[in-house]
mmCIF file of C-alpha atoms in Angstrom:
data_model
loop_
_atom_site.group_PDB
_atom_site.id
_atom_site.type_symbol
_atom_site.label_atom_id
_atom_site.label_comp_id
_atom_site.label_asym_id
_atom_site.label_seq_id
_atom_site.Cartn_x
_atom_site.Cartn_y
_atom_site.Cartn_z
ATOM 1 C CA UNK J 1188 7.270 7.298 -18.783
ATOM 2 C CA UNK J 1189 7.715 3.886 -18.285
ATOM 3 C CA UNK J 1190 4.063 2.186 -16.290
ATOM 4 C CA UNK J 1191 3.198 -0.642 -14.857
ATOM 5 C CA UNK J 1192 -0.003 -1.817 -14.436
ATOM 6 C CA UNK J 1193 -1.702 -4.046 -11.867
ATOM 7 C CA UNK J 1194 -4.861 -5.640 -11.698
ATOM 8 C CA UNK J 1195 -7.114 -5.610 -9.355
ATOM 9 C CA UNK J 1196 -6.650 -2.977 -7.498
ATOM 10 C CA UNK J 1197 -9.005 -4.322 -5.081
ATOM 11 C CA UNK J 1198 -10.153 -8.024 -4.191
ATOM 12 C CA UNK J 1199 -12.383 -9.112 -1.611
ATOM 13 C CA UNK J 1200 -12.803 -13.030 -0.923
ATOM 14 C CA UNK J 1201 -14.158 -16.031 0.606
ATOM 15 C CA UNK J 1202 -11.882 -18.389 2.529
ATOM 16 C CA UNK J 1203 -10.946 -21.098 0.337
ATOM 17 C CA UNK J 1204 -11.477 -19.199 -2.982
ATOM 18 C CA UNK J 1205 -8.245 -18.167 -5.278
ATOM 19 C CA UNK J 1206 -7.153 -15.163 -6.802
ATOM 20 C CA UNK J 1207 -5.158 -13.878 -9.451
ATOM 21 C CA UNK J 1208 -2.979 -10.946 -9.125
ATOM 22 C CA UNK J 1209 -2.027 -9.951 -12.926
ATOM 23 C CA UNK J 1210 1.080 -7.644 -13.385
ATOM 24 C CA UNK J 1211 1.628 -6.044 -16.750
ATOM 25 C CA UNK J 1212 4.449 -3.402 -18.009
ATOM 26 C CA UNK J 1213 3.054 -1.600 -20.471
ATOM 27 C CA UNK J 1214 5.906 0.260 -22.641
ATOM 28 C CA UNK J 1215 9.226 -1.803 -21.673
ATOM 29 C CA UNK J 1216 9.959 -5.451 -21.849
ATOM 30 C CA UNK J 1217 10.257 -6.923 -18.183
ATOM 31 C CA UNK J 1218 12.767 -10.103 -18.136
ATOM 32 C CA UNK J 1219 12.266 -10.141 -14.314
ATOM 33 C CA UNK J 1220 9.448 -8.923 -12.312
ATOM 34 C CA UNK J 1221 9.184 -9.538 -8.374
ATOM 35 C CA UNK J 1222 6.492 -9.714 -6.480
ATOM 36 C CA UNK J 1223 6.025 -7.854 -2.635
ATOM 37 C CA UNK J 1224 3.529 -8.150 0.269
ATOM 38 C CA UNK J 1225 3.019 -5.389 2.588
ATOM 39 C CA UNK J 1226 1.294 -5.536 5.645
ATOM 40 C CA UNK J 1227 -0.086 -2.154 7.327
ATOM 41 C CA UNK J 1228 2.244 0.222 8.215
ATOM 42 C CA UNK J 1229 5.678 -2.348 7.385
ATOM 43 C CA UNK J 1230 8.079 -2.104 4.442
ATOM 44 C CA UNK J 1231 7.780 -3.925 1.092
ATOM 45 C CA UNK J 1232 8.839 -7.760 1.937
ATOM 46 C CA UNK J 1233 10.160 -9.707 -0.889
ATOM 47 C CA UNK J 1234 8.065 -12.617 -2.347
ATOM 48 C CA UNK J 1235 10.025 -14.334 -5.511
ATOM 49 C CA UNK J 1236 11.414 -13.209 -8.427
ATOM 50 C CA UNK J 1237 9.678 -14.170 -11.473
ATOM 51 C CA UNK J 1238 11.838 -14.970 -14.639
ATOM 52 C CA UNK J 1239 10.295 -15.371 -18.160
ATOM 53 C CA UNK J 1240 10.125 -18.443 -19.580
ATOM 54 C CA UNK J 1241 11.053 -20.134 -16.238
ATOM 55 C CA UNK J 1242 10.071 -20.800 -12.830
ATOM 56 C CA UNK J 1243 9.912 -18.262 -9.744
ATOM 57 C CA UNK J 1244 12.268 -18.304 -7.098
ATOM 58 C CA UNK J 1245 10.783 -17.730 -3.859
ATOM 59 C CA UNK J 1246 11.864 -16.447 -0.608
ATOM 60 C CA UNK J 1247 12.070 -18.522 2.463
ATOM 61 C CA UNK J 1248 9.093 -19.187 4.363
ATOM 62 C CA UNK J 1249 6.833 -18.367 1.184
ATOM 63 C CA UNK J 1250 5.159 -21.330 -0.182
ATOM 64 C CA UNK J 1251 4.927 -22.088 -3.733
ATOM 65 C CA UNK J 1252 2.358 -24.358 -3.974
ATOM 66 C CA UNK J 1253 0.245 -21.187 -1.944
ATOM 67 C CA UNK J 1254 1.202 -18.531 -3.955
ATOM 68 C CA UNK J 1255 1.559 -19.308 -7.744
ATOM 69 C CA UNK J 1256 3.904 -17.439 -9.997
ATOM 70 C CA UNK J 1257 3.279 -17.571 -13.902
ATOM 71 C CA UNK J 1258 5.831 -15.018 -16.069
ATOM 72 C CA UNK J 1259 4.670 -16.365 -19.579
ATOM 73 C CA UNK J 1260 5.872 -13.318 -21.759
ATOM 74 C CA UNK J 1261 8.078 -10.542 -21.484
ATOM 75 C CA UNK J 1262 5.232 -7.669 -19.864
ATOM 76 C CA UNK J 1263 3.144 -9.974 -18.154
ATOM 77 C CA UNK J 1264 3.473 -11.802 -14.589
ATOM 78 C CA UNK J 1265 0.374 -12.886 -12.556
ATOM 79 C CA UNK J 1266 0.392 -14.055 -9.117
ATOM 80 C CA UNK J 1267 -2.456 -16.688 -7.970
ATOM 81 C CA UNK J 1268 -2.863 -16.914 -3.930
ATOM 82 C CA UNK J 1269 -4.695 -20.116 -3.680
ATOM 83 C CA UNK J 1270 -7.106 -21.661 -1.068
ATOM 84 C CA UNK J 1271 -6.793 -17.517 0.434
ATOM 85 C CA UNK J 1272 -7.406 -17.626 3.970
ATOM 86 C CA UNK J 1273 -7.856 -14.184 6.190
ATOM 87 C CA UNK J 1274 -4.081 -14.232 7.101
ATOM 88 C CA UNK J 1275 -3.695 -13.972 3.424
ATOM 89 C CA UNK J 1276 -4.748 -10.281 3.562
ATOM 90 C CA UNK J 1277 -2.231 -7.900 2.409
ATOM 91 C CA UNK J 1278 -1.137 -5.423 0.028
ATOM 92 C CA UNK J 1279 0.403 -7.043 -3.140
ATOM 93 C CA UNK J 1280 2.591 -5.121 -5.136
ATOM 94 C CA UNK J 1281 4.698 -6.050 -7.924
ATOM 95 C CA UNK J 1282 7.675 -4.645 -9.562
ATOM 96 C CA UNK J 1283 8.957 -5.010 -13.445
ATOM 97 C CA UNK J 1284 13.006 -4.484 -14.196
ATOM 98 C CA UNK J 1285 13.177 -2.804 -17.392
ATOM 99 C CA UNK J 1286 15.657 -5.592 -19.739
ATOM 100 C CA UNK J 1287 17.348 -2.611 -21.381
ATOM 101 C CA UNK J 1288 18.112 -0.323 -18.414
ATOM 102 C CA UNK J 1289 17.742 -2.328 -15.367
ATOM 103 C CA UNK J 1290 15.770 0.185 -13.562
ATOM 104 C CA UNK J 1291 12.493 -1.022 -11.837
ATOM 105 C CA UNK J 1292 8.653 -0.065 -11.663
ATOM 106 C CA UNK J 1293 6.269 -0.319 -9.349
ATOM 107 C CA UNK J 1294 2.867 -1.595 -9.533
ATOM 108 C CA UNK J 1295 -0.164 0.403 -7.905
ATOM 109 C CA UNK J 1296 -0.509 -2.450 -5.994
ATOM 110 C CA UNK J 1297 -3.698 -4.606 -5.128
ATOM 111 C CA UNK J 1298 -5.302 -5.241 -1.607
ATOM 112 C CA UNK J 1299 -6.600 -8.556 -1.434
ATOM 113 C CA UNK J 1300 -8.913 -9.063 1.638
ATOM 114 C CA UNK J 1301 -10.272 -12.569 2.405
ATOM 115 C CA UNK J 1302 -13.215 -12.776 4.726
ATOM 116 C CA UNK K 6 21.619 -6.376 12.238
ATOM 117 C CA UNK K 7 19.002 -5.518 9.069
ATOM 118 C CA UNK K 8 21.235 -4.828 5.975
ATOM 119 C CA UNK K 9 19.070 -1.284 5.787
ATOM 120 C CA UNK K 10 18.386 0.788 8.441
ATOM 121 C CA UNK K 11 15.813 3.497 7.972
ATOM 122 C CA UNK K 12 13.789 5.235 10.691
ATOM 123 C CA UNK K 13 10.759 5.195 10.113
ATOM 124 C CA UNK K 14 9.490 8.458 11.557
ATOM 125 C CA UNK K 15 6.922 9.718 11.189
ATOM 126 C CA UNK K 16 8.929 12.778 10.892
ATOM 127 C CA UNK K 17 6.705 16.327 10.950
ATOM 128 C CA UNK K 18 8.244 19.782 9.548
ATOM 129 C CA UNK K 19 6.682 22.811 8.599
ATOM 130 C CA UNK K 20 6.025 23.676 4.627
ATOM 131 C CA UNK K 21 8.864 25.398 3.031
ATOM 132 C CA UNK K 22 11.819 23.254 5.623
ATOM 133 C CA UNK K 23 14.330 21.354 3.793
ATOM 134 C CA UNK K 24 13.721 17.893 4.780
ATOM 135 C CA UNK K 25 16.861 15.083 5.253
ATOM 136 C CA UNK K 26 16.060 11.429 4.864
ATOM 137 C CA UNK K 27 18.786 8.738 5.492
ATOM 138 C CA UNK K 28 19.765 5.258 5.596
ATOM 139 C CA UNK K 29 22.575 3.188 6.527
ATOM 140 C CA UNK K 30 23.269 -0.241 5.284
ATOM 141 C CA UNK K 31 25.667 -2.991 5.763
ATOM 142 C CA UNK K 32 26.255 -4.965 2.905
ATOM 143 C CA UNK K 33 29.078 -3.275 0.649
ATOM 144 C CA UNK K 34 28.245 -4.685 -2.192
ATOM 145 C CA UNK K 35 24.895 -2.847 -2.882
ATOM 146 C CA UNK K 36 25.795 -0.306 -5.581
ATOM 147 C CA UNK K 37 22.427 0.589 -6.953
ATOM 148 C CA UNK K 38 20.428 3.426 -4.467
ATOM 149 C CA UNK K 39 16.403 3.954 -4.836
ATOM 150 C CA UNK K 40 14.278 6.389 -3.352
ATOM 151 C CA UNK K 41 10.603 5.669 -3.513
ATOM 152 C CA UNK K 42 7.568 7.440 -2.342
ATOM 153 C CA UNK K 43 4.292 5.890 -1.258
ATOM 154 C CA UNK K 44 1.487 7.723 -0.650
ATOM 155 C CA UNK K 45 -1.235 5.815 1.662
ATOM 156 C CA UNK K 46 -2.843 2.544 -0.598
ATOM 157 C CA UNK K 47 -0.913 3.107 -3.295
ATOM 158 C CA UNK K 48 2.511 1.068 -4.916
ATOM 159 C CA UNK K 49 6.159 3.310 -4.524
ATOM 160 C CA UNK K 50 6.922 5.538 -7.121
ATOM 161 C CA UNK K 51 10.443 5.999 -8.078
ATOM 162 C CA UNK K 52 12.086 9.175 -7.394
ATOM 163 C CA UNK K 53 15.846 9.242 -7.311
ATOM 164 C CA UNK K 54 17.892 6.396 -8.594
ATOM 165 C CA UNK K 55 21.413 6.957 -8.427
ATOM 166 C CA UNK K 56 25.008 4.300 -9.343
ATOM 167 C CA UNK K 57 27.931 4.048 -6.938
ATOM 168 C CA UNK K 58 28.752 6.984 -4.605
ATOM 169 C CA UNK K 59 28.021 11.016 -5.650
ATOM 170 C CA UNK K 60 25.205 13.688 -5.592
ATOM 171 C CA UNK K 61 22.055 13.400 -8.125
ATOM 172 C CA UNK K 62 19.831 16.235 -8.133
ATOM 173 C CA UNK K 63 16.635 16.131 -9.731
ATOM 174 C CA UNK K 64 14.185 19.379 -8.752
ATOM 175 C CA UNK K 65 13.024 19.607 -5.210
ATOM 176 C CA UNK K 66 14.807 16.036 -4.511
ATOM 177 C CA UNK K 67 19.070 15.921 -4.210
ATOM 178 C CA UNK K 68 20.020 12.139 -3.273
ATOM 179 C CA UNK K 69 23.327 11.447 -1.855
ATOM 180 C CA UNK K 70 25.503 8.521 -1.531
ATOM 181 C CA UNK K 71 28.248 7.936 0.598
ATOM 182 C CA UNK K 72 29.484 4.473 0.189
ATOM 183 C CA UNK K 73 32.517 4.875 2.323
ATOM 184 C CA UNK K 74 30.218 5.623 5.221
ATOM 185 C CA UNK K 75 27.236 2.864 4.092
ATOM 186 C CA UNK K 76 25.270 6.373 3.985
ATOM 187 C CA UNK K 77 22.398 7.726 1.889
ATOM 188 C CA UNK K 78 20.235 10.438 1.721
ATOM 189 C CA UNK K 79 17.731 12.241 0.081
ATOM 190 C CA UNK K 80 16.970 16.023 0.811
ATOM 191 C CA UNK K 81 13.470 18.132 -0.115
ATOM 192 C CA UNK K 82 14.009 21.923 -0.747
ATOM 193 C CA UNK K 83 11.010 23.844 -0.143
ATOM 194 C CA UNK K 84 8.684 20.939 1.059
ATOM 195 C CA UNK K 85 5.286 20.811 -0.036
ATOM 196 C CA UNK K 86 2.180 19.368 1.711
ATOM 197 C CA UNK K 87 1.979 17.293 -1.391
ATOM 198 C CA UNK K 88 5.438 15.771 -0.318
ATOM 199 C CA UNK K 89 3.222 14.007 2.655
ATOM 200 C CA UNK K 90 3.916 10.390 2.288
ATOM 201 C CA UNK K 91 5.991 7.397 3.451
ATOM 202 C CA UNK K 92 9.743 7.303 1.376
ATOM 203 C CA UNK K 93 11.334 4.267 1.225
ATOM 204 C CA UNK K 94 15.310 3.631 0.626
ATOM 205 C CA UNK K 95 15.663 0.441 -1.777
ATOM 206 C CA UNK K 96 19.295 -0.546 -2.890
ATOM 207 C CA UNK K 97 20.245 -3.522 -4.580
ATOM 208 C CA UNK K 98 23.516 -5.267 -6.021
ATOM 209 C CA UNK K 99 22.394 -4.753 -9.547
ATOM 210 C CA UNK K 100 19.224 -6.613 -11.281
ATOM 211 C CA UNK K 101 17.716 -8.196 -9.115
ATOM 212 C CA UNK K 102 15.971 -7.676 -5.671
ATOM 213 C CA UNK K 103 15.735 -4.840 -3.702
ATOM 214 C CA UNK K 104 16.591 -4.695 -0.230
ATOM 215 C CA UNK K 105 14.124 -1.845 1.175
ATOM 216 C CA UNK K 106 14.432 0.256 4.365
ATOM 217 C CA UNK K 107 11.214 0.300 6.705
ATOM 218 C CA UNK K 108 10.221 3.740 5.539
ATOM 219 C CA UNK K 109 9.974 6.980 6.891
ATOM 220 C CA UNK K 110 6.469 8.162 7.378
ATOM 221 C CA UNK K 111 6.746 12.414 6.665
ATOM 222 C CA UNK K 112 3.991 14.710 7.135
ATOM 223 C CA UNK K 113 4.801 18.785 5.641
ATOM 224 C CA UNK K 114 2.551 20.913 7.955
ATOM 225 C CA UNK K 115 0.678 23.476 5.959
#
């Protein structure tokens, strides 16, 4: 079946440092992918939407310029938290839309924790 | 109002019980229904994804939509211990975002 693989799984930080989230589908072409942060024991909460070949669209109160969105082919998204701070820890999960059948796939997801 | 509501739980039956999940939603305009489970540290697998109104049966898992009544549901026939986990409702307008219930955290007691 259709996968989608994220990478790290894990990633532990300094304060200040940045990190790249990378978000791949590996047997379907992704148009859109979105990206999700979960904190412990809340539902998924909507980042942006990440279109190839353009920019993200984010959600309101996420900041861009924090959390940067690059969706520069068709199976491949990566998210880069910048300047991570602790209040930055989460679980970040992305999703890929299959072009053909519109159905979406989760990530495994990758816990970022920023000391 | 949250366009989703889903409580979350945690919700404890004994292995073998048919188990009901539900949510109820507000927007009509969501015609695409998701059921995902999550087990603890790990990204929502999709179980049940069903169009418009009507029953989908897959296994263990029916899912049921009632879109006069905002209404969905997903039932578990003979539950397992390995059916422990957090299921979310997602639903969405068509491709694009999902708009997720909080979860229901379930726990199948041996």
């Amino acid at each position: 079946g259709a996968v989608v693989s994220q990478h790290p799984s894990r990633v532990i930080c300094k304060s200040g440092t940045s990190v790249k989230i990378e978000c791949r589908s590996l047997d379907f072409q992704a148009t859109t992918m979105f990206w999700y942060r979960q904190f412990p024991k809340q539902s998924l909460m909507l980042m942006a939407t990440s279109n190839e070949g353009s920019k993200a669209t984010y959600e309101q109160g996420v900041e861009k310029d924090k959390f940067l969105i690059n969706h520069a082919s068709l199976t491949l998204s990566t998210l880069t938290v910048t300047s991570a701070h602790p209040e930055d820890s989460s679980f970040y999960i992305c999703s890929a839309s299959n072009t053909l059948t519109g159905e979406l796939f989760f990530g495994e997801g990758s816990r970022l924790t920023v000391l | 109002q949250k366009e989703v509501e889903q409580d979350p739980g945690p919700l404890s039956v004994p292995e073998g019980a048919i188990v009901s999940l539900n949510c109820t939603y507000s927007n009509s305009a969501f015609q695409y229904f998701m059921w995902y489970r999550q087990y603890s540290r790990k990204g929502p697998e999709l179980l049940m994804y069903t169009y418009s109104s009507g029953n989908k049966e897959d296994g263990r898992f029916t899912a049921q939509v009632d879109k006069s009544s905002k209404y969905i549901s997903l039932f578990i026939r003979d539950s397992q211990p390995s059916d422990s986990a957090t299921y979310l409702c997602a639903m969405t307008k068509g491709n694009e975002k999902l708009t997720f219930g909080t979860g229901t955290r379930l726990t199948i007691i041996p």
